[in-house]
């Protein structure tokens, strides 16, 4: 991902210039709702920043997992919470996908205030070691010679890994089978066993296989190459300009947040992402550390949500 490139404008309310404002201080512990199960990417990111944010705010930031219904259950909790700074949401790609696939009692476009895009998680395009593919062009040629016979594996429908595979198939005109799994680990096992043609996996998930010589990386999904695999070109470099499909983790708040609360929470996020331990752990995940301000995250959402929604609709992606 290109960090803060390619964001579109989204207006945000800011305090009136010249008007003195009393700094906001939380009155009780802050809930950080993760609408996914424990141990996943968003959960890990939330727990990494919770401690430093709590230190900056003078109140604990308590992570609560609220999975279910395509990550919409936890999101709805936050959308309905009071805009008093004591409830936050750590969301990911489902924030763009679920509203397209499900009828929900909230409007995602108007129910949240963006706070910060914390990280982006580029994906690596992996093929089995016995695959004839050594780059995207040879993978495309291999698949086109066997229409409808080769499957790609994903960590589940509607995930960034799935959407990256769908986007590549669409751009290259491939006829493939979709093999969704409950998580990336079983998909990678079948890739290594030669039962799948390719898998998009996060850098953190892919690197053990790459280092162990169990699978071959032929591309990355971000606009720029990733630091841990500098020799692996992007999909965009290999004949598909503009190709970009990364997972992301970002903090959102209920709608209509007062300016002083936004200022305090934004400062706490900035302090958290500057923490050396947090930075080391996030970079160790193969993630791109961003820690944007609210306006930048708002522009990211404004640019990405419609594009993802269009892809999901046109490719008839489902959650099943």
PDB file of C-alpha atoms in Angstrom:
ATOM      1  CA  UNK A   1       0.000   0.000   0.000  1.00  0.00           C
ATOM      2  CA  UNK A   2       1.245   3.504  -0.727  1.00  0.00           C
ATOM      3  CA  UNK A   3       0.556   4.754   2.763  1.00  0.00           C
ATOM      4  CA  UNK A   4      -1.161   8.075   2.421  1.00  0.00           C
ATOM      5  CA  UNK A   5      -1.363   8.265  -1.353  1.00  0.00           C
ATOM      6  CA  UNK A   6      -4.577   8.347  -3.351  1.00  0.00           C
ATOM      7  CA  UNK A   7      -6.946   9.562  -0.651  1.00  0.00           C
ATOM      8  CA  UNK A   8      -9.978  11.654  -1.609  1.00  0.00           C
ATOM      9  CA  UNK A   9     -11.354  14.562   0.365  1.00  0.00           C
ATOM     10  CA  UNK A  10     -13.878  14.020   3.140  1.00  0.00           C
ATOM     11  CA  UNK A  11     -14.821  17.059   5.212  1.00  0.00           C
ATOM     12  CA  UNK A  12     -14.477  16.814   8.980  1.00  0.00           C
ATOM     13  CA  UNK A  13     -15.723  19.233  11.612  1.00  0.00           C
ATOM     14  CA  UNK A  14     -12.905  21.082  13.351  1.00  0.00           C
ATOM     15  CA  UNK A  15     -12.978  23.399  16.348  1.00  0.00           C
ATOM     16  CA  UNK A  16     -13.547  27.061  15.560  1.00  0.00           C
ATOM     17  CA  UNK A  17     -10.245  28.886  15.193  1.00  0.00           C
ATOM     18  CA  UNK A  18      -9.311  31.098  18.089  1.00  0.00           C
ATOM     19  CA  UNK A  19     -11.812  29.586  20.512  1.00  0.00           C
ATOM     20  CA  UNK A  20     -10.189  28.167  23.630  1.00  0.00           C
ATOM     21  CA  UNK A  21     -11.330  24.624  24.383  1.00  0.00           C
ATOM     22  CA  UNK A  22     -10.977  22.638  27.579  1.00  0.00           C
ATOM     23  CA  UNK A  23      -8.950  19.479  26.923  1.00  0.00           C
ATOM     24  CA  UNK A  24     -11.046  16.344  27.139  1.00  0.00           C
ATOM     25  CA  UNK A  25     -10.144  13.681  29.689  1.00  0.00           C
ATOM     26  CA  UNK A  26     -11.937  10.291  29.813  1.00  0.00           C
ATOM     27  CA  UNK A  27     -13.975   9.711  32.948  1.00  0.00           C
ATOM     28  CA  UNK A  28     -13.763   5.916  32.924  1.00  0.00           C
ATOM     29  CA  UNK A  29     -12.054   3.045  31.028  1.00  0.00           C
ATOM     30  CA  UNK A  30     -12.469   3.145  27.258  1.00  0.00           C
ATOM     31  CA  UNK A  31     -13.946   0.175  25.381  1.00  0.00           C
ATOM     32  CA  UNK A  32     -12.112  -0.804  22.214  1.00  0.00           C
ATOM     33  CA  UNK A  33     -14.514  -3.135  20.406  1.00  0.00           C
ATOM     34  CA  UNK A  34     -13.021  -5.636  17.944  1.00  0.00           C
ATOM     35  CA  UNK A  35     -15.794  -7.180  15.801  1.00  0.00           C
ATOM     36  CA  UNK A  36     -13.670 -10.283  15.146  1.00  0.00           C
ATOM     37  CA  UNK A  37     -12.510 -13.214  17.236  1.00  0.00           C
ATOM     38  CA  UNK A  38      -9.353 -13.222  19.374  1.00  0.00           C
ATOM     39  CA  UNK A  39      -5.996 -13.764  17.714  1.00  0.00           C
ATOM     40  CA  UNK A  40      -6.707 -12.229  14.313  1.00  0.00           C
ATOM     41  CA  UNK A  41      -5.073  -9.211  12.747  1.00  0.00           C
ATOM     42  CA  UNK A  42      -7.467  -6.563  14.043  1.00  0.00           C
ATOM     43  CA  UNK A  43      -7.404  -8.088  17.522  1.00  0.00           C
ATOM     44  CA  UNK A  44      -3.599  -8.112  17.550  1.00  0.00           C
ATOM     45  CA  UNK A  45      -3.410  -4.496  16.403  1.00  0.00           C
ATOM     46  CA  UNK A  46      -5.983  -3.419  19.000  1.00  0.00           C
ATOM     47  CA  UNK A  47      -4.096  -5.074  21.835  1.00  0.00           C
ATOM     48  CA  UNK A  48      -0.796  -3.579  20.704  1.00  0.00           C
ATOM     49  CA  UNK A  49      -2.045   0.003  20.834  1.00  0.00           C
ATOM     50  CA  UNK A  50      -4.441  -0.324  23.806  1.00  0.00           C
ATOM     51  CA  UNK A  51      -1.751  -0.031  26.483  1.00  0.00           C
ATOM     52  CA  UNK A  52       0.055   3.022  25.093  1.00  0.00           C
ATOM     53  CA  UNK A  53      -3.250   4.751  24.324  1.00  0.00           C
ATOM     54  CA  UNK A  54      -4.416   4.137  27.889  1.00  0.00           C
ATOM     55  CA  UNK A  55      -1.195   5.578  29.239  1.00  0.00           C
ATOM     56  CA  UNK A  56      -1.663   8.697  27.133  1.00  0.00           C
ATOM     57  CA  UNK A  57      -5.304   9.143  28.192  1.00  0.00           C
ATOM     58  CA  UNK A  58      -4.946   8.299  31.863  1.00  0.00           C
ATOM     59  CA  UNK A  59      -7.598   5.561  31.672  1.00  0.00           C
ATOM     60  CA  UNK A  60      -7.278   1.911  30.580  1.00  0.00           C
ATOM     61  CA  UNK A  61      -8.281   1.007  27.042  1.00  0.00           C
ATOM     62  CA  UNK A  62     -10.010  -2.376  27.332  1.00  0.00           C
ATOM     63  CA  UNK A  63     -10.237  -4.592  24.247  1.00  0.00           C
ATOM     64  CA  UNK A  64     -13.547  -6.442  23.843  1.00  0.00           C
ATOM     65  CA  UNK A  65     -14.107  -9.032  21.105  1.00  0.00           C
ATOM     66  CA  UNK A  66     -17.628  -8.922  19.649  1.00  0.00           C
ATOM     67  CA  UNK A  67     -17.535 -11.183  16.554  1.00  0.00           C
ATOM     68  CA  UNK A  68     -20.508 -12.231  14.467  1.00  0.00           C
ATOM     69  CA  UNK A  69     -22.635 -11.402  11.419  1.00  0.00           C
ATOM     70  CA  UNK A  70     -19.768 -10.433   9.165  1.00  0.00           C
ATOM     71  CA  UNK A  71     -18.262  -8.230  11.899  1.00  0.00           C
ATOM     72  CA  UNK A  72     -21.436  -6.143  11.998  1.00  0.00           C
ATOM     73  CA  UNK A  73     -22.486  -6.987  15.580  1.00  0.00           C
ATOM     74  CA  UNK A  74     -19.543  -5.204  17.163  1.00  0.00           C
ATOM     75  CA  UNK A  75     -19.777  -2.371  14.660  1.00  0.00           C
ATOM     76  CA  UNK A  76     -23.431  -1.811  15.548  1.00  0.00           C
ATOM     77  CA  UNK A  77     -22.558  -1.635  19.248  1.00  0.00           C
ATOM     78  CA  UNK A  78     -20.134   1.179  18.584  1.00  0.00           C
ATOM     79  CA  UNK A  79     -22.440   2.985  16.150  1.00  0.00           C
ATOM     80  CA  UNK A  80     -25.145   3.092  18.820  1.00  0.00           C
ATOM     81  CA  UNK A  81     -22.823   4.161  21.638  1.00  0.00           C
ATOM     82  CA  UNK A  82     -22.804   7.701  22.979  1.00  0.00           C
ATOM     83  CA  UNK A  83     -20.286   9.960  21.193  1.00  0.00           C
ATOM     84  CA  UNK A  84     -18.486  10.628  24.458  1.00  0.00           C
ATOM     85  CA  UNK A  85     -15.082   9.128  23.642  1.00  0.00           C
ATOM     86  CA  UNK A  86     -15.500   5.998  25.757  1.00  0.00           C
ATOM     87  CA  UNK A  87     -16.217   3.561  22.902  1.00  0.00           C
ATOM     88  CA  UNK A  88     -14.028   2.846  19.867  1.00  0.00           C
ATOM     89  CA  UNK A  89     -14.070   0.300  17.034  1.00  0.00           C
ATOM     90  CA  UNK A  90     -11.095  -1.450  15.442  1.00  0.00           C
ATOM     91  CA  UNK A  91     -12.337  -2.562  12.055  1.00  0.00           C
ATOM     92  CA  UNK A  92     -10.897  -3.977   8.839  1.00  0.00           C
ATOM     93  CA  UNK A  93     -12.002  -4.920   5.293  1.00  0.00           C
ATOM     94  CA  UNK A  94     -15.386  -6.178   6.528  1.00  0.00           C
ATOM     95  CA  UNK A  95     -16.253  -2.519   7.163  1.00  0.00           C
ATOM     96  CA  UNK A  96     -16.450  -2.132   3.377  1.00  0.00           C
ATOM     97  CA  UNK A  97     -17.775  -5.568   2.432  1.00  0.00           C
ATOM     98  CA  UNK A  98     -20.459  -6.447   4.989  1.00  0.00           C
ATOM     99  CA  UNK A  99     -22.756  -3.454   4.311  1.00  0.00           C
ATOM    100  CA  UNK A 100     -22.931  -4.540   0.670  1.00  0.00           C
ATOM    101  CA  UNK A 101     -23.776  -8.165   1.471  1.00  0.00           C
ATOM    102  CA  UNK A 102     -26.180  -7.799   4.395  1.00  0.00           C
ATOM    103  CA  UNK A 103     -29.252  -5.741   5.244  1.00  0.00           C
ATOM    104  CA  UNK A 104     -28.218  -3.930   8.413  1.00  0.00           C
ATOM    105  CA  UNK A 105     -30.018  -1.595  10.814  1.00  0.00           C
ATOM    106  CA  UNK A 106     -27.244   1.009  10.555  1.00  0.00           C
ATOM    107  CA  UNK A 107     -25.750   2.951   7.656  1.00  0.00           C
ATOM    108  CA  UNK A 108     -21.991   2.460   7.781  1.00  0.00           C
ATOM    109  CA  UNK A 109     -21.433   5.610   5.719  1.00  0.00           C
ATOM    110  CA  UNK A 110     -23.025   7.889   8.336  1.00  0.00           C
ATOM    111  CA  UNK A 111     -22.755   5.951  11.614  1.00  0.00           C
ATOM    112  CA  UNK A 112     -19.029   6.383  12.294  1.00  0.00           C
ATOM    113  CA  UNK A 113     -16.356   9.025  12.677  1.00  0.00           C
ATOM    114  CA  UNK A 114     -12.931   7.999  11.307  1.00  0.00           C
ATOM    115  CA  UNK A 115     -10.153   8.358  13.878  1.00  0.00           C
ATOM    116  CA  UNK A 116      -7.014   6.729  12.463  1.00  0.00           C
ATOM    117  CA  UNK A 117      -5.893   4.250   9.837  1.00  0.00           C
ATOM    118  CA  UNK A 118      -3.401   2.315  11.959  1.00  0.00           C
ATOM    119  CA  UNK A 119      -1.829  -0.216   9.584  1.00  0.00           C
ATOM    120  CA  UNK A 120      -2.041  -1.740   6.134  1.00  0.00           C
ATOM    121  CA  UNK A 121      -1.322  -5.434   5.612  1.00  0.00           C
ATOM    122  CA  UNK A 122       0.011  -6.207   2.120  1.00  0.00           C
ATOM    123  CA  UNK A 123      -0.623  -9.674   0.733  1.00  0.00           C
ATOM    124  CA  UNK A 124       1.830 -11.989  -0.988  1.00  0.00           C
ATOM    125  CA  UNK A 125       0.790 -14.010  -4.031  1.00  0.00           C
ATOM    126  CA  UNK A 126       2.069 -17.535  -3.354  1.00  0.00           C
ATOM    127  CA  UNK A 127       2.198 -20.547  -5.659  1.00  0.00           C
ATOM    128  CA  UNK A 128       3.241 -24.131  -4.858  1.00  0.00           C
ATOM    129  CA  UNK A 129       6.876 -25.002  -5.375  1.00  0.00           C
ATOM    130  CA  UNK A 130       5.980 -27.369  -8.218  1.00  0.00           C
ATOM    131  CA  UNK A 131       3.996 -24.710 -10.065  1.00  0.00           C
ATOM    132  CA  UNK A 132       5.397 -23.658 -13.431  1.00  0.00           C
ATOM    133  CA  UNK A 133       4.572 -20.051 -12.516  1.00  0.00           C
ATOM    134  CA  UNK A 134       7.528 -17.839 -11.657  1.00  0.00           C
ATOM    135  CA  UNK A 135       5.744 -14.519 -12.132  1.00  0.00           C
ATOM    136  CA  UNK A 136       2.225 -13.232 -12.721  1.00  0.00           C
ATOM    137  CA  UNK A 137       2.425 -13.621 -16.502  1.00  0.00           C
ATOM    138  CA  UNK A 138       3.352 -17.312 -16.321  1.00  0.00           C
ATOM    139  CA  UNK A 139       0.686 -17.912 -13.667  1.00  0.00           C
ATOM    140  CA  UNK A 140      -1.941 -16.337 -15.920  1.00  0.00           C
ATOM    141  CA  UNK A 141      -0.771 -18.449 -18.875  1.00  0.00           C
ATOM    142  CA  UNK A 142      -0.858 -21.611 -16.739  1.00  0.00           C
ATOM    143  CA  UNK A 143      -4.420 -20.931 -15.542  1.00  0.00           C
ATOM    144  CA  UNK A 144      -5.722 -19.897 -18.957  1.00  0.00           C
ATOM    145  CA  UNK A 145      -4.500 -23.193 -20.405  1.00  0.00           C
ATOM    146  CA  UNK A 146      -6.731 -24.990 -17.861  1.00  0.00           C
ATOM    147  CA  UNK A 147      -9.978 -22.986 -17.673  1.00  0.00           C
ATOM    148  CA  UNK A 148     -12.143 -23.912 -14.707  1.00  0.00           C
ATOM    149  CA  UNK A 149      -9.699 -26.558 -13.486  1.00  0.00           C
ATOM    150  CA  UNK A 150      -7.510 -24.615 -11.021  1.00  0.00           C
ATOM    151  CA  UNK A 151      -8.649 -23.288  -7.647  1.00  0.00           C
ATOM    152  CA  UNK A 152      -7.366 -20.365  -5.635  1.00  0.00           C
ATOM    153  CA  UNK A 153      -7.576 -20.532  -1.851  1.00  0.00           C
ATOM    154  CA  UNK A 154      -8.728 -17.737   0.427  1.00  0.00           C
ATOM    155  CA  UNK A 155      -9.126 -17.094   4.142  1.00  0.00           C
ATOM    156  CA  UNK A 156     -12.876 -16.694   3.585  1.00  0.00           C
ATOM    157  CA  UNK A 157     -15.245 -14.927   1.220  1.00  0.00           C
ATOM    158  CA  UNK A 158     -15.161 -11.155   1.369  1.00  0.00           C
ATOM    159  CA  UNK A 159     -11.703 -10.988   2.932  1.00  0.00           C
ATOM    160  CA  UNK A 160      -8.887  -8.966   1.425  1.00  0.00           C
ATOM    161  CA  UNK A 161      -7.247 -12.226   0.311  1.00  0.00           C
ATOM    162  CA  UNK A 162     -10.421 -13.231  -1.523  1.00  0.00           C
ATOM    163  CA  UNK A 163     -10.906  -9.818  -3.103  1.00  0.00           C
ATOM    164  CA  UNK A 164      -7.276  -9.743  -4.264  1.00  0.00           C
ATOM    165  CA  UNK A 165      -7.751 -13.101  -5.993  1.00  0.00           C
ATOM    166  CA  UNK A 166     -11.047 -11.967  -7.515  1.00  0.00           C
ATOM    167  CA  UNK A 167      -9.461  -8.746  -8.754  1.00  0.00           C
ATOM    168  CA  UNK A 168      -6.550 -10.600 -10.356  1.00  0.00           C
ATOM    169  CA  UNK A 169      -8.871 -13.138 -11.973  1.00  0.00           C
ATOM    170  CA  UNK A 170     -11.029 -10.335 -13.304  1.00  0.00           C
ATOM    171  CA  UNK A 171      -8.162  -8.201 -14.614  1.00  0.00           C
ATOM    172  CA  UNK A 172      -6.464 -11.193 -16.254  1.00  0.00           C
ATOM    173  CA  UNK A 173      -9.647 -12.808 -17.581  1.00  0.00           C
ATOM    174  CA  UNK A 174      -9.170 -16.054 -15.668  1.00  0.00           C
ATOM    175  CA  UNK A 175     -11.722 -18.808 -15.180  1.00  0.00           C
ATOM    176  CA  UNK A 176     -10.943 -20.322 -11.770  1.00  0.00           C
ATOM    177  CA  UNK A 177     -12.558 -22.066  -8.826  1.00  0.00           C
ATOM    178  CA  UNK A 178     -12.864 -20.281  -5.487  1.00  0.00           C
ATOM    179  CA  UNK A 179     -11.941 -22.421  -2.465  1.00  0.00           C
ATOM    180  CA  UNK A 180     -12.820 -20.461   0.696  1.00  0.00           C
ATOM    181  CA  UNK A 181     -11.423 -21.701   4.014  1.00  0.00           C
ATOM    182  CA  UNK A 182     -12.076 -20.782   7.632  1.00  0.00           C
ATOM    183  CA  UNK A 183      -8.842 -18.882   8.009  1.00  0.00           C
ATOM    184  CA  UNK A 184      -5.650 -18.754   6.003  1.00  0.00           C
ATOM    185  CA  UNK A 185      -3.785 -21.640   7.718  1.00  0.00           C
ATOM    186  CA  UNK A 186      -5.727 -24.506   6.071  1.00  0.00           C
ATOM    187  CA  UNK A 187      -5.570 -22.748   2.713  1.00  0.00           C
ATOM    188  CA  UNK A 188      -1.790 -22.539   2.976  1.00  0.00           C
ATOM    189  CA  UNK A 189      -1.598 -26.209   3.942  1.00  0.00           C
ATOM    190  CA  UNK A 190      -3.455 -27.153   0.765  1.00  0.00           C
ATOM    191  CA  UNK A 191      -1.279 -24.798  -1.273  1.00  0.00           C
ATOM    192  CA  UNK A 192       1.884 -26.503  -0.020  1.00  0.00           C
ATOM    193  CA  UNK A 193       0.280 -29.867  -0.801  1.00  0.00           C
ATOM    194  CA  UNK A 194      -0.297 -28.744  -4.387  1.00  0.00           C
ATOM    195  CA  UNK A 195      -4.090 -28.747  -4.241  1.00  0.00           C
ATOM    196  CA  UNK A 196      -4.395 -25.013  -5.014  1.00  0.00           C
ATOM    197  CA  UNK A 197      -3.060 -22.900  -7.843  1.00  0.00           C
ATOM    198  CA  UNK A 198      -2.330 -19.858  -5.733  1.00  0.00           C
ATOM    199  CA  UNK A 199      -3.162 -18.088  -2.502  1.00  0.00           C
ATOM    200  CA  UNK A 200      -2.985 -14.464  -1.447  1.00  0.00           C
ATOM    201  CA  UNK A 201      -1.835 -14.325   2.186  1.00  0.00           C
ATOM    202  CA  UNK A 202      -0.665 -11.541   4.461  1.00  0.00           C
ATOM    203  CA  UNK A 203       3.076 -11.081   4.700  1.00  0.00           C
ATOM    204  CA  UNK A 204       3.028 -12.381   8.279  1.00  0.00           C
ATOM    205  CA  UNK A 205       1.248 -15.578   7.210  1.00  0.00           C
ATOM    206  CA  UNK A 206       3.322 -16.064   4.078  1.00  0.00           C
ATOM    207  CA  UNK A 207       6.825 -15.517   5.438  1.00  0.00           C
ATOM    208  CA  UNK A 208       7.196 -18.837   7.341  1.00  0.00           C
ATOM    209  CA  UNK A 209       6.443 -20.706   4.110  1.00  0.00           C
ATOM    210  CA  UNK A 210       8.745 -18.488   2.077  1.00  0.00           C
ATOM    211  CA  UNK A 211      11.623 -18.760   4.549  1.00  0.00           C
ATOM    212  CA  UNK A 212      11.084 -22.509   4.819  1.00  0.00           C
ATOM    213  CA  UNK A 213      11.125 -22.955   1.058  1.00  0.00           C
ATOM    214  CA  UNK A 214       7.603 -24.400   1.114  1.00  0.00           C
ATOM    215  CA  UNK A 215       5.985 -21.963  -1.333  1.00  0.00           C
ATOM    216  CA  UNK A 216       7.120 -19.467  -3.966  1.00  0.00           C
ATOM    217  CA  UNK A 217       6.259 -15.739  -3.742  1.00  0.00           C
ATOM    218  CA  UNK A 218       5.694 -14.199  -7.161  1.00  0.00           C
ATOM    219  CA  UNK A 219       4.055 -10.845  -6.353  1.00  0.00           C
ATOM    220  CA  UNK A 220       2.767  -8.558  -3.619  1.00  0.00           C
ATOM    221  CA  UNK A 221      -0.619  -6.862  -3.625  1.00  0.00           C
ATOM    222  CA  UNK A 222       0.477  -3.407  -2.501  1.00  0.00           C
ATOM    223  CA  UNK A 223       1.416  -0.463  -4.698  1.00  0.00           C
ATOM    224  CA  UNK A 224       4.983  -0.576  -3.406  1.00  0.00           C
ATOM    225  CA  UNK A 225       7.219  -3.565  -2.689  1.00  0.00           C
ATOM    226  CA  UNK A 226       7.405  -4.733   0.912  1.00  0.00           C
ATOM    227  CA  UNK A 227      10.573  -4.405   2.967  1.00  0.00           C
ATOM    228  CA  UNK A 228      10.858  -8.072   3.939  1.00  0.00           C
ATOM    229  CA  UNK A 229      10.566  -9.226   0.292  1.00  0.00           C
ATOM    230  CA  UNK A 230      12.325  -6.467  -1.658  1.00  0.00           C
ATOM    231  CA  UNK A 231      13.045  -8.743  -4.617  1.00  0.00           C
ATOM    232  CA  UNK A 232       9.376  -9.645  -5.151  1.00  0.00           C
ATOM    233  CA  UNK A 233       7.656  -7.218  -7.544  1.00  0.00           C
ATOM    234  CA  UNK A 234       4.129  -5.923  -7.121  1.00  0.00           C
ATOM    235  CA  UNK A 235       1.230  -7.179  -9.221  1.00  0.00           C
ATOM    236  CA  UNK A 236       1.009  -3.649 -10.618  1.00  0.00           C
ATOM    237  CA  UNK A 237       4.620  -3.839 -11.823  1.00  0.00           C
ATOM    238  CA  UNK A 238       3.824  -7.036 -13.691  1.00  0.00           C
ATOM    239  CA  UNK A 239       1.328  -5.657 -16.164  1.00  0.00           C
ATOM    240  CA  UNK A 240      -1.636  -4.692 -13.977  1.00  0.00           C
ATOM    241  CA  UNK A 241      -1.262  -0.977 -13.222  1.00  0.00           C
ATOM    242  CA  UNK A 242      -3.294   0.298 -10.294  1.00  0.00           C
ATOM    243  CA  UNK A 243      -3.663  -3.154  -8.727  1.00  0.00           C
ATOM    244  CA  UNK A 244      -3.840  -2.752  -4.956  1.00  0.00           C
ATOM    245  CA  UNK A 245      -5.651  -4.848  -2.395  1.00  0.00           C
ATOM    246  CA  UNK A 246      -4.367  -4.753   1.157  1.00  0.00           C
ATOM    247  CA  UNK A 247      -6.024  -5.587   4.435  1.00  0.00           C
ATOM    248  CA  UNK A 248      -6.208  -2.652   6.848  1.00  0.00           C
ATOM    249  CA  UNK A 249      -6.922  -1.983  10.513  1.00  0.00           C
ATOM    250  CA  UNK A 250      -8.357   1.351  11.591  1.00  0.00           C
ATOM    251  CA  UNK A 251     -10.042   3.018  14.542  1.00  0.00           C
ATOM    252  CA  UNK A 252     -13.560   4.434  14.224  1.00  0.00           C
ATOM    253  CA  UNK A 253     -15.844   6.215  16.675  1.00  0.00           C
ATOM    254  CA  UNK A 254     -19.586   6.867  16.813  1.00  0.00           C
ATOM    255  CA  UNK A 255     -20.870   9.673  14.613  1.00  0.00           C
ATOM    256  CA  UNK A 256     -20.989  13.317  15.732  1.00  0.00           C
ATOM    257  CA  UNK A 257     -17.873  13.308  17.898  1.00  0.00           C
ATOM    258  CA  UNK A 258     -17.044  16.634  19.624  1.00  0.00           C
ATOM    259  CA  UNK A 259     -13.798  18.325  18.596  1.00  0.00           C
ATOM    260  CA  UNK A 260     -12.007  18.154  21.975  1.00  0.00           C
ATOM    261  CA  UNK A 261     -12.562  14.391  22.192  1.00  0.00           C
ATOM    262  CA  UNK A 262     -11.227  13.900  18.660  1.00  0.00           C
ATOM    263  CA  UNK A 263      -8.163  15.959  19.520  1.00  0.00           C
ATOM    264  CA  UNK A 264      -7.400  13.931  22.640  1.00  0.00           C
ATOM    265  CA  UNK A 265      -7.951  10.555  21.012  1.00  0.00           C
ATOM    266  CA  UNK A 266      -5.934  11.498  17.925  1.00  0.00           C
ATOM    267  CA  UNK A 267      -3.014  12.524  20.128  1.00  0.00           C
ATOM    268  CA  UNK A 268      -3.259   9.235  22.042  1.00  0.00           C
ATOM    269  CA  UNK A 269      -3.173   7.231  18.806  1.00  0.00           C
ATOM    270  CA  UNK A 270      -0.117   9.153  17.627  1.00  0.00           C
ATOM    271  CA  UNK A 271       1.653   8.456  20.907  1.00  0.00           C
ATOM    272  CA  UNK A 272       0.776   4.763  20.647  1.00  0.00           C
ATOM    273  CA  UNK A 273       2.105   4.260  17.116  1.00  0.00           C
ATOM    274  CA  UNK A 274       5.321   6.066  18.069  1.00  0.00           C
ATOM    275  CA  UNK A 275       5.918   3.633  20.922  1.00  0.00           C
ATOM    276  CA  UNK A 276       9.085   1.640  20.013  1.00  0.00           C
ATOM    277  CA  UNK A 277       7.615  -1.685  21.108  1.00  0.00           C
ATOM    278  CA  UNK A 278       4.442  -1.120  19.100  1.00  0.00           C
ATOM    279  CA  UNK A 279       6.414  -0.123  16.022  1.00  0.00           C
ATOM    280  CA  UNK A 280       8.696  -3.152  16.306  1.00  0.00           C
ATOM    281  CA  UNK A 281       5.787  -5.570  16.699  1.00  0.00           C
ATOM    282  CA  UNK A 282       3.779  -4.080  13.829  1.00  0.00           C
ATOM    283  CA  UNK A 283       6.714  -4.036  11.449  1.00  0.00           C
ATOM    284  CA  UNK A 284       7.479  -7.601  12.533  1.00  0.00           C
ATOM    285  CA  UNK A 285       3.992  -8.555  11.309  1.00  0.00           C
ATOM    286  CA  UNK A 286       5.005  -7.398   7.848  1.00  0.00           C
ATOM    287  CA  UNK A 287       2.558  -4.519   8.136  1.00  0.00           C
ATOM    288  CA  UNK A 288       2.919  -0.947   6.939  1.00  0.00           C
ATOM    289  CA  UNK A 289       2.577   1.369   9.938  1.00  0.00           C
ATOM    290  CA  UNK A 290       0.495   4.438   9.088  1.00  0.00           C
ATOM    291  CA  UNK A 291      -1.131   6.023  12.158  1.00  0.00           C
ATOM    292  CA  UNK A 292      -3.027   8.592  10.107  1.00  0.00           C
ATOM    293  CA  UNK A 293      -5.015  11.554  11.347  1.00  0.00           C
ATOM    294  CA  UNK A 294      -8.833  11.542  11.095  1.00  0.00           C
ATOM    295  CA  UNK A 295      -8.948  13.475   7.821  1.00  0.00           C
ATOM    296  CA  UNK A 296      -6.571  11.071   6.092  1.00  0.00           C
ATOM    297  CA  UNK A 297      -8.540   8.055   7.285  1.00  0.00           C
ATOM    298  CA  UNK A 298     -11.726   9.718   6.108  1.00  0.00           C
ATOM    299  CA  UNK A 299     -10.252  10.194   2.649  1.00  0.00           C
ATOM    300  CA  UNK A 300      -9.119   6.567   2.608  1.00  0.00           C
ATOM    301  CA  UNK A 301     -12.666   5.396   3.385  1.00  0.00           C
ATOM    302  CA  UNK A 302     -14.188   7.748   0.817  1.00  0.00           C
ATOM    303  CA  UNK A 303     -11.845   6.411  -1.854  1.00  0.00           C
ATOM    304  CA  UNK A 304     -11.899   2.723  -1.028  1.00  0.00           C
ATOM    305  CA  UNK A 305     -15.419   1.887   0.151  1.00  0.00           C
ATOM    306  CA  UNK A 306     -17.181   2.584  -3.190  1.00  0.00           C
ATOM    307  CA  UNK A 307     -14.517   0.715  -5.171  1.00  0.00           C
ATOM    308  CA  UNK A 308     -14.738  -2.351  -2.927  1.00  0.00           C
ATOM    309  CA  UNK A 309     -18.540  -2.242  -3.006  1.00  0.00           C
ATOM    310  CA  UNK A 310     -18.501  -2.147  -6.814  1.00  0.00           C
ATOM    311  CA  UNK A 311     -16.119  -5.121  -6.986  1.00  0.00           C
ATOM    312  CA  UNK A 312     -18.233  -7.140  -4.544  1.00  0.00           C
ATOM    313  CA  UNK A 313     -21.439  -6.454  -6.469  1.00  0.00           C
ATOM    314  CA  UNK A 314     -20.028  -7.034  -9.941  1.00  0.00           C
ATOM    315  CA  UNK A 315     -18.332 -10.285  -8.950  1.00  0.00           C
ATOM    316  CA  UNK A 316     -21.378 -11.409  -6.922  1.00  0.00           C
ATOM    317  CA  UNK A 317     -19.286 -12.086  -3.843  1.00  0.00           C
ATOM    318  CA  UNK A 318     -21.198 -13.694  -0.983  1.00  0.00           C
ATOM    319  CA  UNK A 319     -20.350 -14.368   2.644  1.00  0.00           C
ATOM    320  CA  UNK A 320     -20.989 -18.121   2.186  1.00  0.00           C
TER     321      UNK A 320
END
